[in-house]
Coordinates of C-alpha atoms in Angstrom, one line a residue:
M5 CA -19.8 -36.0 42.6
K6 CA -18.2 -33.1 40.6
E7 CA -14.7 -34.6 41.2
K8 CA -15.9 -38.0 40.0
F9 CA -17.1 -36.5 36.8
I10 CA -13.8 -34.5 36.3
R11 CA -11.8 -37.8 36.7
F12 CA -14.3 -39.7 34.4
M13 CA -13.8 -37.0 31.5
Q14 CA -10.0 -36.9 31.9
G15 CA -8.5 -38.3 28.4
R16 CA -12.0 -37.8 26.7
Y17 CA -12.5 -35.3 23.7
G18 CA -15.3 -33.3 25.4
V19 CA -17.4 -30.6 23.8
D20 CA -16.2 -28.7 20.6
E21 CA -18.2 -26.7 17.8
L22 CA -19.4 -29.8 16.0
S23 CA -20.8 -31.3 19.2
K24 CA -22.8 -27.9 20.0
F25 CA -24.1 -28.0 16.2
T26 CA -25.3 -31.5 16.4
M27 CA -27.0 -31.0 19.9
G28 CA -28.7 -28.1 18.5
A29 CA -29.8 -29.7 15.4
A30 CA -31.1 -32.7 17.4
F31 CA -33.0 -30.2 19.6
V32 CA -34.5 -28.6 16.6
C33 CA -35.3 -32.2 15.1
V34 CA -36.9 -33.0 18.4
L35 CA -39.0 -29.8 18.7
L36 CA -40.3 -30.2 15.0
A37 CA -41.3 -33.7 15.8
I38 CA -43.3 -32.7 18.7
F39 CA -45.3 -30.2 16.4
A40 CA -45.6 -32.9 13.7
G41 CA -47.2 -35.0 16.1
R42 CA -47.9 -38.6 15.4
S43 CA -47.3 -38.6 11.7
N44 CA -44.4 -40.4 9.5
V45 CA -42.8 -37.0 9.3
G46 CA -42.9 -36.6 13.1
A47 CA -41.4 -40.3 13.8
L48 CA -38.5 -39.5 11.2
L49 CA -37.8 -36.3 12.9
D50 CA -37.9 -38.1 16.4
T51 CA -35.4 -40.6 15.0
L52 CA -33.0 -38.1 13.4
G53 CA -33.1 -36.1 16.7
L54 CA -32.2 -39.3 18.9
A55 CA -29.6 -40.3 16.5
A56 CA -27.9 -37.0 16.5
I57 CA -28.1 -36.8 20.3
I58 CA -26.4 -40.3 20.5
Y59 CA -23.9 -39.2 18.1
T60 CA -23.2 -35.9 20.0
Y61 CA -22.5 -38.0 23.2
F62 CA -20.4 -40.5 21.5
R63 CA -18.2 -37.6 20.3
I64 CA -18.2 -36.0 23.9
F65 CA -17.1 -39.0 25.7
S66 CA -14.9 -40.5 22.9
R67 CA -11.2 -41.3 23.7
N68 CA -10.2 -41.2 20.2
I69 CA -9.2 -37.6 20.4
Q70 CA -7.2 -37.4 17.2
K71 CA -10.3 -38.7 15.1
R72 CA -12.4 -36.3 16.9
Y73 CA -10.2 -33.3 16.3
E74 CA -10.1 -34.0 12.6
E75 CA -13.9 -34.4 12.4
N76 CA -14.0 -31.0 13.9
Q77 CA -11.5 -29.4 11.8
W78 CA -13.5 -30.7 8.7
F79 CA -16.6 -29.1 10.1
L80 CA -15.0 -25.9 10.7
A81 CA -13.4 -25.9 7.3
K82 CA -16.6 -26.5 5.7
T83 CA -18.7 -23.8 7.7
A84 CA -15.9 -21.0 7.5
K85 CA -17.6 -18.8 5.0
L86 CA -20.9 -19.3 6.6
R87 CA -19.4 -18.3 10.0
L88 CA -17.4 -15.5 8.6
R89 CA -20.5 -13.9 7.1
F90 CA -22.4 -14.0 10.4
Q91 CA -19.5 -12.6 12.3
K92 CA -19.3 -9.9 9.8
E93 CA -23.0 -9.0 10.1
K94 CA -22.5 -9.0 14.0
S95 CA -19.6 -6.4 13.8
L96 CA -21.7 -4.3 11.5
M97 CA -24.7 -4.3 13.7
A98 CA -22.5 -3.2 16.7
E99 CA -21.0 -0.5 14.6
R100 CA -24.3 0.7 13.7
R101 CA -24.8 2.0 17.2
T102 CA -22.3 4.8 16.7
N103 CA -21.6 5.0 13.1
H104 CA -23.7 5.1 9.8
I105 CA -22.4 2.8 7.1
Y106 CA -22.8 4.3 3.5
T107 CA -21.9 2.5 0.2
C108 CA -20.2 4.6 -2.5
P109 CA -22.5 4.9 -5.7
G110 CA -19.2 4.9 -7.7
C111 CA -17.5 1.9 -6.4
G112 CA -19.6 -0.1 -3.9
Q113 CA -16.9 0.6 -1.1
K114 CA -18.5 0.7 2.4
I115 CA -17.9 3.8 4.3
R116 CA -18.0 4.5 8.0
I117 CA -19.4 7.8 9.2
P118 CA -19.8 9.0 12.9
K119 CA -23.6 9.6 13.7
G120 CA -25.0 13.0 14.6
K121 CA -22.8 15.4 12.2
G122 CA -25.9 16.5 10.1
K123 CA -25.8 16.7 6.3
I124 CA -22.2 15.9 5.2
E125 CA -20.3 15.5 2.0
I126 CA -18.5 12.3 1.9
D127 CA -15.3 11.7 -0.3
C128 CA -15.0 8.2 -0.9
P129 CA -11.4 7.0 0.1
K130 CA -11.1 4.5 -2.9
C131 CA -12.4 6.2 -6.0
H132 CA -12.9 9.9 -4.6
T133 CA -16.5 10.2 -5.7
K134 CA -18.2 12.8 -3.6
F135 CA -21.7 12.3 -2.6
V136 CA -24.0 14.0 0.2
K137 CA -25.7 12.1 3.1
R138 CA -27.1 12.9 6.4
S139 CA -25.4 11.2 9.4

């Protein structure tokens, strides 16, 4: 069965970032439709969710790889700033385990100081303002 599916998927586009996003959006629409009940809003959300699922499967099973690639590149270009912002926040959260991140009162530069050093005087590497903080 697995081999049949692998043979079936040969020459098809498969899953990419846009497909993951549309499937997630479809899932959210269907969940909201369940909570909205049998109202017009629920029916609209249910229809949108179903349309997004159909579009996602169309993209996954498509043989027009060039067109799907261009669509994905367009999506990645439009969401680049947002994805970069989330990536920066994620790295800052990981950094906060071992370091304090202070902002210089003079220039706004972010300065990384190791935790557990007590009360220290910090010299900003950009504007050389000195300020005291606890690490």
